[in-house]
XYZ file of N, CA, C and O in Angstrom:
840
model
N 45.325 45.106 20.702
C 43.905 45.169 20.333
C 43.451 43.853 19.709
O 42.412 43.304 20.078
N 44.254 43.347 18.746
C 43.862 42.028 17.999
C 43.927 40.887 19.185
O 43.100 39.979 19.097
N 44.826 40.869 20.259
C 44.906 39.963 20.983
C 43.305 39.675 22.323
O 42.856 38.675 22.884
N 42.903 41.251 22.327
C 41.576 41.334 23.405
C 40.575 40.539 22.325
O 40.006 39.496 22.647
N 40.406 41.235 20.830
C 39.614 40.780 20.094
C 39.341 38.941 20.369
O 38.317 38.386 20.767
N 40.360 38.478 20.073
C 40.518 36.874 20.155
C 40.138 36.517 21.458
O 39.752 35.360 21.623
N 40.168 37.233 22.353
C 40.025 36.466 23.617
C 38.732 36.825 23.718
O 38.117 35.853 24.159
N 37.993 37.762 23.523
C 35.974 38.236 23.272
C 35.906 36.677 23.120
O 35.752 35.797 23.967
N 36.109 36.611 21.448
C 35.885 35.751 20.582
C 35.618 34.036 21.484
O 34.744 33.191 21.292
N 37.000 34.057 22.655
C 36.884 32.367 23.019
C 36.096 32.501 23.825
O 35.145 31.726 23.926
N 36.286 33.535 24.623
C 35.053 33.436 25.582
C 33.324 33.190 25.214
O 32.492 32.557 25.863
N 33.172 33.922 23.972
C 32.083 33.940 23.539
C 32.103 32.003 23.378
O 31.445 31.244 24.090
N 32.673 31.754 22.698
C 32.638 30.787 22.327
C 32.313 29.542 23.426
O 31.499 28.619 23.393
N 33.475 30.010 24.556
C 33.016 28.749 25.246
C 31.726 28.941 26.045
O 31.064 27.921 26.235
N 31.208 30.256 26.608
C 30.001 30.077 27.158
C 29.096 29.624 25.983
O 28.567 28.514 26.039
N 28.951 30.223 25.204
C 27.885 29.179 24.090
C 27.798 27.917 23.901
O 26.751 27.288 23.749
N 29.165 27.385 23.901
C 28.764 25.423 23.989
C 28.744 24.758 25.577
O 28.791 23.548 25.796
N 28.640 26.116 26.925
C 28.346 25.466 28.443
C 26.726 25.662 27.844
O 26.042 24.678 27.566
N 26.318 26.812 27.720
C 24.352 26.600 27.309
C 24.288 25.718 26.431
O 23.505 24.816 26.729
N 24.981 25.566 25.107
C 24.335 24.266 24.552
C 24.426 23.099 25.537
O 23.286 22.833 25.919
N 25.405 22.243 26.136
C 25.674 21.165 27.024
C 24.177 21.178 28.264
O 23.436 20.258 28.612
N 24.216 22.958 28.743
C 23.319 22.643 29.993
C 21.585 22.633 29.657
O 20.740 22.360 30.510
N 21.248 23.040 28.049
C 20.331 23.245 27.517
C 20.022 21.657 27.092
O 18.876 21.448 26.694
N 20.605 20.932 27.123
C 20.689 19.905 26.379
C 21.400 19.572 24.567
O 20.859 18.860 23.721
N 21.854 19.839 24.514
C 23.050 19.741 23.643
C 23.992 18.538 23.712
O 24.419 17.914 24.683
N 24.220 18.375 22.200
C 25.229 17.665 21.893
C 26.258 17.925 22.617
O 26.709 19.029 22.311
N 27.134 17.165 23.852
C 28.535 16.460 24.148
C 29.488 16.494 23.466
O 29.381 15.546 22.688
N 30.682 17.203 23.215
C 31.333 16.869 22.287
C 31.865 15.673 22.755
O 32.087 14.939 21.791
N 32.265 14.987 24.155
C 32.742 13.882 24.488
C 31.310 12.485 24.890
O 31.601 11.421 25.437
N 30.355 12.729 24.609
C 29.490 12.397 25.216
C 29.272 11.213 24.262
O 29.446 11.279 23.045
N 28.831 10.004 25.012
C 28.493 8.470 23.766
C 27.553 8.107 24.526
O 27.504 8.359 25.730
N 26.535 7.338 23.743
C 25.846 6.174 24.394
C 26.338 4.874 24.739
O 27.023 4.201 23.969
N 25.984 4.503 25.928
C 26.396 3.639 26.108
C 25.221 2.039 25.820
O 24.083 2.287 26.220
N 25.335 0.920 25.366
C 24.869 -0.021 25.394
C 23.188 0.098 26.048
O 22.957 0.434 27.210
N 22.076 -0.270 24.981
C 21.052 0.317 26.040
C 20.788 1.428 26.617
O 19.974 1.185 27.508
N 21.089 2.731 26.582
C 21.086 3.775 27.063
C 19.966 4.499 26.153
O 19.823 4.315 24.944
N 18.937 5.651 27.248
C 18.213 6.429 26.481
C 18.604 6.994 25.388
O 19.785 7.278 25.591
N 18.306 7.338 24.316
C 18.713 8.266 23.122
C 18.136 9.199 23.150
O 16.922 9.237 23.349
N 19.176 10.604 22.872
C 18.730 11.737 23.174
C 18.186 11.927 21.744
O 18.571 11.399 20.701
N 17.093 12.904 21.980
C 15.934 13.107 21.616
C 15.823 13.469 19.724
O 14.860 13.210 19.002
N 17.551 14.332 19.187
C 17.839 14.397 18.409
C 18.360 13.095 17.527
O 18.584 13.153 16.318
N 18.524 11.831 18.398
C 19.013 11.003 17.528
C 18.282 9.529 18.082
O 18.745 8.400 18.244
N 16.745 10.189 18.310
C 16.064 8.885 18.143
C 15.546 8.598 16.206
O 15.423 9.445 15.321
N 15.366 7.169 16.148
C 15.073 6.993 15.100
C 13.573 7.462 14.371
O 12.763 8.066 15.074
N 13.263 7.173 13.016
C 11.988 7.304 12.417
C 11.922 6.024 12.278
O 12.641 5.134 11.824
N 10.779 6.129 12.825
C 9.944 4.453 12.375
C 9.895 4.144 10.828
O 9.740 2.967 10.502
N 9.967 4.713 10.252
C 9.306 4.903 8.736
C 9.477 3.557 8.075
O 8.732 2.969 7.291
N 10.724 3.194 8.620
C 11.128 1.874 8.037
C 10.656 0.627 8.305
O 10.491 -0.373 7.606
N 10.489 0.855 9.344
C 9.461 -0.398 10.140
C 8.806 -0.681 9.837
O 8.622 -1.821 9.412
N 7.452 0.926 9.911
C 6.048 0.875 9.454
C 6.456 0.481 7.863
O 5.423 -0.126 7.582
N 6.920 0.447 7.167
C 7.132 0.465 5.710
C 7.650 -1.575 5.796
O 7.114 -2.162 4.855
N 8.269 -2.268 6.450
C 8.104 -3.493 6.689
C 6.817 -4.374 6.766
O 6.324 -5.347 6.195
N 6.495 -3.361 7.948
C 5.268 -4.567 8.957
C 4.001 -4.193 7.412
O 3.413 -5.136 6.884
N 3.811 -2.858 6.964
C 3.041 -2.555 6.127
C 2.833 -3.193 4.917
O 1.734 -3.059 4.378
N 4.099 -4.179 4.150
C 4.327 -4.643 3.035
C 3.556 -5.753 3.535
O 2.591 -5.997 2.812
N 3.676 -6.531 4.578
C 3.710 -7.844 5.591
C 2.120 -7.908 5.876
O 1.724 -8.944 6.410
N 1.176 -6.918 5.578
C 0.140 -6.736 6.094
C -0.721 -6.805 4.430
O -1.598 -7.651 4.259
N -0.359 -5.880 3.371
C -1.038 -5.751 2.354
C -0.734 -7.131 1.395
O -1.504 -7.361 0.463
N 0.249 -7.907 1.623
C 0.775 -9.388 1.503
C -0.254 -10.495 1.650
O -0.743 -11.368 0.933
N -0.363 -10.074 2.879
C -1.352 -10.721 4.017
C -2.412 -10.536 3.378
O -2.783 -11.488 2.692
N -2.973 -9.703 3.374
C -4.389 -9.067 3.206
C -4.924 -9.698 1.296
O -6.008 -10.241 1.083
N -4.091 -9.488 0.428
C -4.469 -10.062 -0.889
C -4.325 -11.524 -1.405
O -4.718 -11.968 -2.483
N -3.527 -12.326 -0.172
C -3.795 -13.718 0.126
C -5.540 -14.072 0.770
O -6.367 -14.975 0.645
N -5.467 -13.166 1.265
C -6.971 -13.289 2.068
C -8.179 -12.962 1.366
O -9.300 -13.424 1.577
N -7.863 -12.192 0.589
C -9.420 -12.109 -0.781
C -8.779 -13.021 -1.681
O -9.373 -12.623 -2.684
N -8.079 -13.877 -2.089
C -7.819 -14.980 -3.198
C -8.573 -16.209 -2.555
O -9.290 -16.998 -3.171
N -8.231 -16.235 -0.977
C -8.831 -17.205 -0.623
C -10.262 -17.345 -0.032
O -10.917 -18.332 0.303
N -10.542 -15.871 -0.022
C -12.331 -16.045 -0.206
C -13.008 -16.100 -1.195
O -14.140 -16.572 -1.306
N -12.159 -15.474 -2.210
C -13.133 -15.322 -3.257
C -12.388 -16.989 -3.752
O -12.482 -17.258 -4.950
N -11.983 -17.590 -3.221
C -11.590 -19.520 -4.305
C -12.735 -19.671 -3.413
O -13.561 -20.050 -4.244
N -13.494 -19.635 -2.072
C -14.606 -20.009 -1.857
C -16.059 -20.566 -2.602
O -16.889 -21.437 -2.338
N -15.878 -19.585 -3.645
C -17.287 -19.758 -4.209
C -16.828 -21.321 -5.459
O -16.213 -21.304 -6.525
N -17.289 -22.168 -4.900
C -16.672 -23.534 -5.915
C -17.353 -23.212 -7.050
O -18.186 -22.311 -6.952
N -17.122 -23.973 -8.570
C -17.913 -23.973 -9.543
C -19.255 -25.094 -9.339
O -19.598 -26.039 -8.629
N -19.667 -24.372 -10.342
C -21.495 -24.966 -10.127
C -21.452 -26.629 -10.186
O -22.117 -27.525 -9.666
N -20.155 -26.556 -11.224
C -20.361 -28.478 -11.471
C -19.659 -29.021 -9.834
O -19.315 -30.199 -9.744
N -19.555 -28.434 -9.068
C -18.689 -29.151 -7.711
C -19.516 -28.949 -6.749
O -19.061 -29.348 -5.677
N -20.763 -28.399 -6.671
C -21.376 -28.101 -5.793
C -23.349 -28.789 -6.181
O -23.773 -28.912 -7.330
N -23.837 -28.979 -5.440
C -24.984 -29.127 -5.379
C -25.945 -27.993 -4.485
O -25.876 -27.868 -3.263
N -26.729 -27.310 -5.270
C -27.686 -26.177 -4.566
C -29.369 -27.032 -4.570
O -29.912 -27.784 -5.380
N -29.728 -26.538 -3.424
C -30.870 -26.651 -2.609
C -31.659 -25.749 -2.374
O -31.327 -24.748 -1.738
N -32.816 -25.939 -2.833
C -33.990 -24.696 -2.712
C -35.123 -24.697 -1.602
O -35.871 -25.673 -1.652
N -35.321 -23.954 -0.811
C -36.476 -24.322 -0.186
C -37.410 -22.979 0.314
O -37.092 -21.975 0.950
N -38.474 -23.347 -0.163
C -39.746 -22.940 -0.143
C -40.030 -21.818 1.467
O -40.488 -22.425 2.435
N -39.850 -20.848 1.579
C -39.920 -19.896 2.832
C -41.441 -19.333 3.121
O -41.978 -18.956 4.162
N -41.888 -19.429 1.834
C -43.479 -18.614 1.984
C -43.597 -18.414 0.525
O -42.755 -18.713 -0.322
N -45.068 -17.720 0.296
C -45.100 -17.790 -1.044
C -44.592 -17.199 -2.106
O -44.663 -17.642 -3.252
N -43.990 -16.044 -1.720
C -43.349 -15.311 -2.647
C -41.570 -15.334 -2.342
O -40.836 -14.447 -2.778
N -41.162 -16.297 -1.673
C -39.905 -16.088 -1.547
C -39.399 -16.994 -1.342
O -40.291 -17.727 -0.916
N -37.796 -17.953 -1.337
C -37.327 -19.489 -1.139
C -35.758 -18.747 -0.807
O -35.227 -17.705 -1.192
N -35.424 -19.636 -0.079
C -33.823 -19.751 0.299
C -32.794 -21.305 -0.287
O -32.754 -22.499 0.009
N -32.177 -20.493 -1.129
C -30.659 -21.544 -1.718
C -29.715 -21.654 -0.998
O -29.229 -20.682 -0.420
N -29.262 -22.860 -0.885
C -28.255 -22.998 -0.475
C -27.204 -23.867 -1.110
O -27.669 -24.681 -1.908
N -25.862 -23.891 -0.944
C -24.998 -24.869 -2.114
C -24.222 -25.160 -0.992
O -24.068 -24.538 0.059
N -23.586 -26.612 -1.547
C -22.319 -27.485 -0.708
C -21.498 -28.126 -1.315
O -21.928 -28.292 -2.456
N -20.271 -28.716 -1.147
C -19.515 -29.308 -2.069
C -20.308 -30.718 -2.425
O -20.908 -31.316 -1.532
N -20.277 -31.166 -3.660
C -20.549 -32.543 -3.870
C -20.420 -33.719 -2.472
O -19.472 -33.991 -1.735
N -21.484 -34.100 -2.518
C -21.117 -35.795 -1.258
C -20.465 -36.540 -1.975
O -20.574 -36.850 -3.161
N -19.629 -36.874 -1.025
C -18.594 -38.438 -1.193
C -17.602 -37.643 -1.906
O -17.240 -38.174 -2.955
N -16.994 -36.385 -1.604
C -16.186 -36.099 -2.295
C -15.032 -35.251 -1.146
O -14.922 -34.044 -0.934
N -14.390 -36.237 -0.638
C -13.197 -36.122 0.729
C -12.332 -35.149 0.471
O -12.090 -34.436 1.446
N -11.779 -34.879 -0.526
C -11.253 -34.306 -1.535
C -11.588 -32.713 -1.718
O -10.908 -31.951 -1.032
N -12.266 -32.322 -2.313
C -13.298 -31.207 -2.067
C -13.273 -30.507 -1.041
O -12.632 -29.469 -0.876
N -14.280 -31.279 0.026
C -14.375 -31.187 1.342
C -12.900 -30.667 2.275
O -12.700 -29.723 3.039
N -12.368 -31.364 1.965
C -10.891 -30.816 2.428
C -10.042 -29.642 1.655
O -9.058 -29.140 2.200
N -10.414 -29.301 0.557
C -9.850 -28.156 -0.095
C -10.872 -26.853 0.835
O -10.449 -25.769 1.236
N -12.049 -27.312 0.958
C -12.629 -25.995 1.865
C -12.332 -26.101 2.832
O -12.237 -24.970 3.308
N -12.107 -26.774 3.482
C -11.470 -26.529 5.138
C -9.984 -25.865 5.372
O -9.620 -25.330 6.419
N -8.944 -26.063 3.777
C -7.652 -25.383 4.174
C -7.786 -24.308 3.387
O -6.944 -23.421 3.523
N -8.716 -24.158 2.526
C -8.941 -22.512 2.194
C -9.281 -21.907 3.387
O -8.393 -21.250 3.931
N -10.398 -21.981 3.937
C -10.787 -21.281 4.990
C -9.448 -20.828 5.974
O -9.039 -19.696 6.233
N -8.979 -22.042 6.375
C -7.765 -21.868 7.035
C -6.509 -20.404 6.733
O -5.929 -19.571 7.429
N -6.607 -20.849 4.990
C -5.936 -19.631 4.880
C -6.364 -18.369 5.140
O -5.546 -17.549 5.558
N -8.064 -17.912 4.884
C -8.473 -17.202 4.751
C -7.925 -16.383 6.472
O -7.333 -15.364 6.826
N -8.537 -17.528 7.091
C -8.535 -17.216 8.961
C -7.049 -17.035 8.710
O -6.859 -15.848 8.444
N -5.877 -17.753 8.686
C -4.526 -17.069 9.362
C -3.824 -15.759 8.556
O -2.822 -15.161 8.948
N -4.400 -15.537 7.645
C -3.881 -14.287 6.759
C -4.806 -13.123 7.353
O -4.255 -12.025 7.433
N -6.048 -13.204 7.752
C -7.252 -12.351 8.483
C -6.144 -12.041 9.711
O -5.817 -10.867 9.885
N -5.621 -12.991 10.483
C -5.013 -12.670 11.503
C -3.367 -11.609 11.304
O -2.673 -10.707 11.774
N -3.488 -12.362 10.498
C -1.611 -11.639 10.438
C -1.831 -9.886 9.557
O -0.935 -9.043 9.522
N -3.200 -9.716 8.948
C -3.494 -8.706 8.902
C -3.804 -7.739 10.386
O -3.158 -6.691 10.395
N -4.351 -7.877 11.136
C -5.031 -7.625 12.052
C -4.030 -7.270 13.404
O -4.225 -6.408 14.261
N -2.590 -8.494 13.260
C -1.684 -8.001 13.754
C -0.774 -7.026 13.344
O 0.022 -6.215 13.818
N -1.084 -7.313 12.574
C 0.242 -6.069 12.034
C -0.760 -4.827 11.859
O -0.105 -3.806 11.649
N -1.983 -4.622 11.879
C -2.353 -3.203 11.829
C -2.027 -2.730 13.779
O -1.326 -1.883 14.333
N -2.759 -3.567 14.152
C -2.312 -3.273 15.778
C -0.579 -2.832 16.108
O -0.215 -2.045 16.981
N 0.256 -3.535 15.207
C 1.456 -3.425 15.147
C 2.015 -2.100 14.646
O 3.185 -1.739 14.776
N 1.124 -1.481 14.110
C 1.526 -0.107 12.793
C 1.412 0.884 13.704
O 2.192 1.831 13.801
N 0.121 0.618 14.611
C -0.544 1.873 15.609
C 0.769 1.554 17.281
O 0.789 2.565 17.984
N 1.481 0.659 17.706
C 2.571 0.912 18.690
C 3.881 1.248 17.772
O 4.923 1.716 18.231
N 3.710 1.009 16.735
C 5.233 2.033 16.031
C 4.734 3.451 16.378
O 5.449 4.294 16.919
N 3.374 3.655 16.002
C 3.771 5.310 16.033
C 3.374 6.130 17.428
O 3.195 7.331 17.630
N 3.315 5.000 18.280
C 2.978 5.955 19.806
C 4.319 6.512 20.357
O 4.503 6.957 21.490
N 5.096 6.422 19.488
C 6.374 7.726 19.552
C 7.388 6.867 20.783
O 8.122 7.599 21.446
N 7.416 5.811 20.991
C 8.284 4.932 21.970
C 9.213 3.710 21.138
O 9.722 2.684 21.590
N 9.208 4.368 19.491
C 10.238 3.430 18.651
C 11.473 4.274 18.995
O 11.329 5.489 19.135
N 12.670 3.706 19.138
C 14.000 3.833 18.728
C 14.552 4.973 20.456
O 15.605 5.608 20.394
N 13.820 5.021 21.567
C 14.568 5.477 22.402
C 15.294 5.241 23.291
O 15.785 6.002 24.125
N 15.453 3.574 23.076
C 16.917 3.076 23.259
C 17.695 2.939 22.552
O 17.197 2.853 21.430
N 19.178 2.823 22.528
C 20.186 2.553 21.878
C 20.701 1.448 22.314
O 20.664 1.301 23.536
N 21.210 0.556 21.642
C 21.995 -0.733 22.126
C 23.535 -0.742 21.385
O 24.266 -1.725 21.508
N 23.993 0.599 20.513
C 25.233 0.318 19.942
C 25.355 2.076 20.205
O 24.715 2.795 20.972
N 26.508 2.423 19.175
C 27.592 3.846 19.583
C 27.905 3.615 17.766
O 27.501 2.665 17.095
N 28.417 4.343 17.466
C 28.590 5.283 16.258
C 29.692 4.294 15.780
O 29.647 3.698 14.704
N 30.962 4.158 16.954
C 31.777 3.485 16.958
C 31.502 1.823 16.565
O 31.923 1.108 15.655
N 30.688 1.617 17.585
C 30.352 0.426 17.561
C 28.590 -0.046 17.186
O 27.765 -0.331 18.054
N 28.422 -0.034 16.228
C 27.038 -0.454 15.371
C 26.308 -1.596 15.948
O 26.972 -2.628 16.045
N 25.266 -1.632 16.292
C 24.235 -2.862 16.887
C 23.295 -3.134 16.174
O 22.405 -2.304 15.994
N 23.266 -4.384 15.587
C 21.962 -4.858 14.837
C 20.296 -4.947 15.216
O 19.268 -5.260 14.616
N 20.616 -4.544 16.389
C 19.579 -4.474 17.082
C 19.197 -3.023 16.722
O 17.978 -3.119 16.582
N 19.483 -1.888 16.518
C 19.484 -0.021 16.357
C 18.426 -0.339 14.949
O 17.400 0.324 14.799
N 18.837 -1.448 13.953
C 18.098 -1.335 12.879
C 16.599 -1.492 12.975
O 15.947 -1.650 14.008
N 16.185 -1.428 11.814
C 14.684 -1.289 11.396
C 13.865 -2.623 11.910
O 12.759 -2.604 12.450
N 14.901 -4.137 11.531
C 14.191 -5.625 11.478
C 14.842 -5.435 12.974
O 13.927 -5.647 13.770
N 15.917 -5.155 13.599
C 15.973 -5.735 14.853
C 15.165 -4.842 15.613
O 14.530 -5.548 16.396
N 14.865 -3.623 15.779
C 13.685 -3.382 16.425
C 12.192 -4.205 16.684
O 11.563 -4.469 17.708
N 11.961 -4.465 15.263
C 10.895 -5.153 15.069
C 11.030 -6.353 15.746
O 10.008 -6.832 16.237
N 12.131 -6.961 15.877
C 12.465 -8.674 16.769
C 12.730 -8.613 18.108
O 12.701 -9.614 18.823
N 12.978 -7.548 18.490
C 13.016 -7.720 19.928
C 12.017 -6.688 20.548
O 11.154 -7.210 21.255
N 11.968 -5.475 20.439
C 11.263 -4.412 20.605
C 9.652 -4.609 20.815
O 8.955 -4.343 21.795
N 9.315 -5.163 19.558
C 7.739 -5.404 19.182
C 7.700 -6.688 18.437
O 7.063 -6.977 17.424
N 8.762 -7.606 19.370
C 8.929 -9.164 18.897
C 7.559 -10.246 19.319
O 7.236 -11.352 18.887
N 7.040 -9.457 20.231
C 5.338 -10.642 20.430
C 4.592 -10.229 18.846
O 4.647 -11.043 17.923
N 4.228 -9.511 18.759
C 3.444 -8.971 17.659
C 3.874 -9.370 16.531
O 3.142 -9.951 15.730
N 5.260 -9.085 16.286
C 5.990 -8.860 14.581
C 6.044 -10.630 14.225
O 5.959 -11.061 13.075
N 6.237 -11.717 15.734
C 6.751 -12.828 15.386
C 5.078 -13.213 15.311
O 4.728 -13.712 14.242
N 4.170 -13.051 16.204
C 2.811 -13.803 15.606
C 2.271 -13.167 14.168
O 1.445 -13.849 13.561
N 2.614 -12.118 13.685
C 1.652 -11.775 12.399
C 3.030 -12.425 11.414
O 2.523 -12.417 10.293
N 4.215 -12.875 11.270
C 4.965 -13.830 10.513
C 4.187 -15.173 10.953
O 3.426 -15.721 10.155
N 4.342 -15.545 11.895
C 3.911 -16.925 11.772
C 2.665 -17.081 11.187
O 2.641 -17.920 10.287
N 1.259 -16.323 11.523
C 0.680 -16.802 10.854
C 0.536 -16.152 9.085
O -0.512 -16.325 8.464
N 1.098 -15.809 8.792
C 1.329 -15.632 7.445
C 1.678 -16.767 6.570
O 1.102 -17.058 5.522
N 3.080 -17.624 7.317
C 3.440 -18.551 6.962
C 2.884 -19.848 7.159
O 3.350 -20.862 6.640
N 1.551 -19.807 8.163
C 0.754 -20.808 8.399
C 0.000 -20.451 7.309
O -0.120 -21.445 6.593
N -0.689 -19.287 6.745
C -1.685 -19.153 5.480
C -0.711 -20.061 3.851
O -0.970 -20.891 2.980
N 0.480 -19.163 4.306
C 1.288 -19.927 2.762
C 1.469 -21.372 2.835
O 1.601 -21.963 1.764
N 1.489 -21.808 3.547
C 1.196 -23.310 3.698
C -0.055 -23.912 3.613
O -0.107 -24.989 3.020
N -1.267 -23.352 4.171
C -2.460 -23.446 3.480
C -3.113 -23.827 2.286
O -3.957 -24.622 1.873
N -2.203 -22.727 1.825
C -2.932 -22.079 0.606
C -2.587 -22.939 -0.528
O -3.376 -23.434 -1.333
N -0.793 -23.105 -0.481
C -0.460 -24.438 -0.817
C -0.663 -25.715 -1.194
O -0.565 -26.183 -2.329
N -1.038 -26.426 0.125
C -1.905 -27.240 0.032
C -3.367 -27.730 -0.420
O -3.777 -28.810 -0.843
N -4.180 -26.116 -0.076
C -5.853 -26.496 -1.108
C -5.410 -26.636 -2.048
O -5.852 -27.635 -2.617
N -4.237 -25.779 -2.910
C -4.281 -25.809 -3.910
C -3.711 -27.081 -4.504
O -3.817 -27.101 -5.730
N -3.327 -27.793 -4.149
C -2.712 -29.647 -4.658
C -3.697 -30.148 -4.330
O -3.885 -31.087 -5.104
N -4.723 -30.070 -3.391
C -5.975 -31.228 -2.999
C -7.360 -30.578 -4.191
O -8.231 -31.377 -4.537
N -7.401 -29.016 -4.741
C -8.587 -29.098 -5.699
C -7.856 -29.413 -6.710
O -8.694 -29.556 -7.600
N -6.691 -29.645 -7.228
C -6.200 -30.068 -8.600
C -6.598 -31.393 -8.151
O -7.410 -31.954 -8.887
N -6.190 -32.071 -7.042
C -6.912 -33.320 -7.774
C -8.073 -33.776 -7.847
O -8.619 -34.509 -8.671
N -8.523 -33.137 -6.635
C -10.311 -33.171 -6.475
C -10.953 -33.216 -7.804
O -11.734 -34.099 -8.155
N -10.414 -31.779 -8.829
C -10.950 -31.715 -9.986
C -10.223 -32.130 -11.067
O -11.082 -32.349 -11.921
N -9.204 -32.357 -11.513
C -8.860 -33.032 -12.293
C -8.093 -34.320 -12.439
O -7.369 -34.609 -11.487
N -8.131 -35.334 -13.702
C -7.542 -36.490 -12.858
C -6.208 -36.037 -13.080
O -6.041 -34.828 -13.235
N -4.793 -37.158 -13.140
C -3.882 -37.601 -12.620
C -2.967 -36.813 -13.353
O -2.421 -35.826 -12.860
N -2.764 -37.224 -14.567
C -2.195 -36.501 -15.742
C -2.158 -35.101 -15.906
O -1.398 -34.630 -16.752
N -2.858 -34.383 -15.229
C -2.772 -32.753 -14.889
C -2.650 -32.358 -13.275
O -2.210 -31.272 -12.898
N -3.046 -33.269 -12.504
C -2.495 -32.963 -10.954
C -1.028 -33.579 -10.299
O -0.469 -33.281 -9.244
N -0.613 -34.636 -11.445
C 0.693 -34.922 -10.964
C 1.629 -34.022 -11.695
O 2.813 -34.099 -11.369
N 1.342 -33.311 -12.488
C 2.499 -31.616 -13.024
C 2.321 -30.940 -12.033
O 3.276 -30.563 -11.354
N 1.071 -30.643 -11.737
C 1.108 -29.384 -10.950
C 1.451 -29.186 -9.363
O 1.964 -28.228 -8.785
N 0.804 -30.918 -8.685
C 1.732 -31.323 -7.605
C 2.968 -30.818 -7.178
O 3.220 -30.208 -6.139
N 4.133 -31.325 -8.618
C 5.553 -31.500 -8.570
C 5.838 -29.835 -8.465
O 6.737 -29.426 -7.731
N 4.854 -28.746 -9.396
C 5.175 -27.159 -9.488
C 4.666 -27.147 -7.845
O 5.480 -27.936 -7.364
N 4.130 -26.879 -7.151
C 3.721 -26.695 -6.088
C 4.910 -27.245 -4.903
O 5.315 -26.580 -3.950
N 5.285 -28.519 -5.237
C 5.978 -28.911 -4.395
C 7.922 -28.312 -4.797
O 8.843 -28.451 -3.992
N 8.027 -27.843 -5.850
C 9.190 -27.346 -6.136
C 9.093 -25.780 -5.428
O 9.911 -25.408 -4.586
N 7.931 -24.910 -5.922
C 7.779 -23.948 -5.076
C 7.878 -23.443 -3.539
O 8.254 -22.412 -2.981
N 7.266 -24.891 -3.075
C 7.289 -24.594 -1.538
C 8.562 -25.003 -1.149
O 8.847 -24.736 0.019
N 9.756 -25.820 -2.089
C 10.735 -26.222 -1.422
C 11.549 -24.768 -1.629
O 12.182 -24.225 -0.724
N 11.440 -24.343 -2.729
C 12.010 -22.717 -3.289
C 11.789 -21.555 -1.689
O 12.651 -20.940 -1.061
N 10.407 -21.637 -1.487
C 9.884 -20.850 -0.470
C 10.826 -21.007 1.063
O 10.490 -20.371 2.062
């Protein structure tokens, strides 16, 4: 009797893991191979990604109101202009001081920053919305056994969604260089020598740090 019992028992057993296998089920011998679809239970969560490109974006994005709002110069650097529209109303306008190269060029690489940090925002939101169209992580390029740097969070992002992830870095790093720089050309614009050659040398120790 104990011996029929046990044999119920395997039988039960093995038809239950032929429906798991033909249902789609875990393999007990079964691996991915290199590149191979990932079954459906062991595709990844983006979470990590989006939680990358997302840091990379709000980064982005508070470089980009520092450098609009350094837009508005102080009153002593600028000259405003009034003019007469009709009788009850006139239009101002302000510009950096003339003859001042200096100046003039601190607004052109602010702006700059403003524009490549605008961009690297803009990519990476476009970037946030193809993580989640549900086509992250259903390849595999490694095995359990054998781990691929590519399966991770950054190597997805570098090869996977490497047009996107590498233009919203670059221009990020085109803004930090920017930004950089206005900032050594209004120290001297506005102050003389003795306070722009400290802050030069901090700027230039920073970006070598960077």
């Amino acid at each position: 009797m104990a011996s029929l019992t046990e044999g119920v028992e395997s039988l039960t057993t093995l038809v239950s893991g032929s429906l798991t296998t033909l249902l789609g089920g875990e393999s007990p011998s079964g691996s991915l191979t290199e590149g191979s679809p990932a079954a459906t239970d062991e595709q990844e969560s983006p979470d990590r990604a989006i939680g990358i490109v997302s840091e990379l974006k709000s980064s982005a994005a508070l470089f980009a109101a520092f450098a609009f709002g350094a837009l508005n110069l102080p009153g002593t650097l600028t000259i405003s202009e009034s003019r007469v529209t009709s009788a009850a109303s006139s239009v101002s306008t302000s510009r950096p001081v003339p003859d001042s190269d200096l100046l003039q060029a601190f607004v052109v690489l602010d702006a700059a920053t403003f524009g490549f940090m605008l961009i690297c925002v803009v990519v990476s939101q476009q970037l946030l919305y193809r993580l989640g169209d549900g086509t992250y992580g259903k390849l595999r390029f490694g095995t359990e056994d054998a781990p691929d740097a590519r399966d991770s969070a950054l190597g997805r992002l570098t090869t996977q969604y490497g047009f996107e992830f590498r233009m919203a870095r670059l221009a990020f790093g085109l803004g930090l260089v920017a930004i950089l720089l206005a900032t050594v050309v209004k120290t001297w614009a506005v102050f003389d020598s003795s306070i722009a050659f400290p802050v030069t040398s901090v700027i230039g120790v920073s970006s070598a740090a960077i």
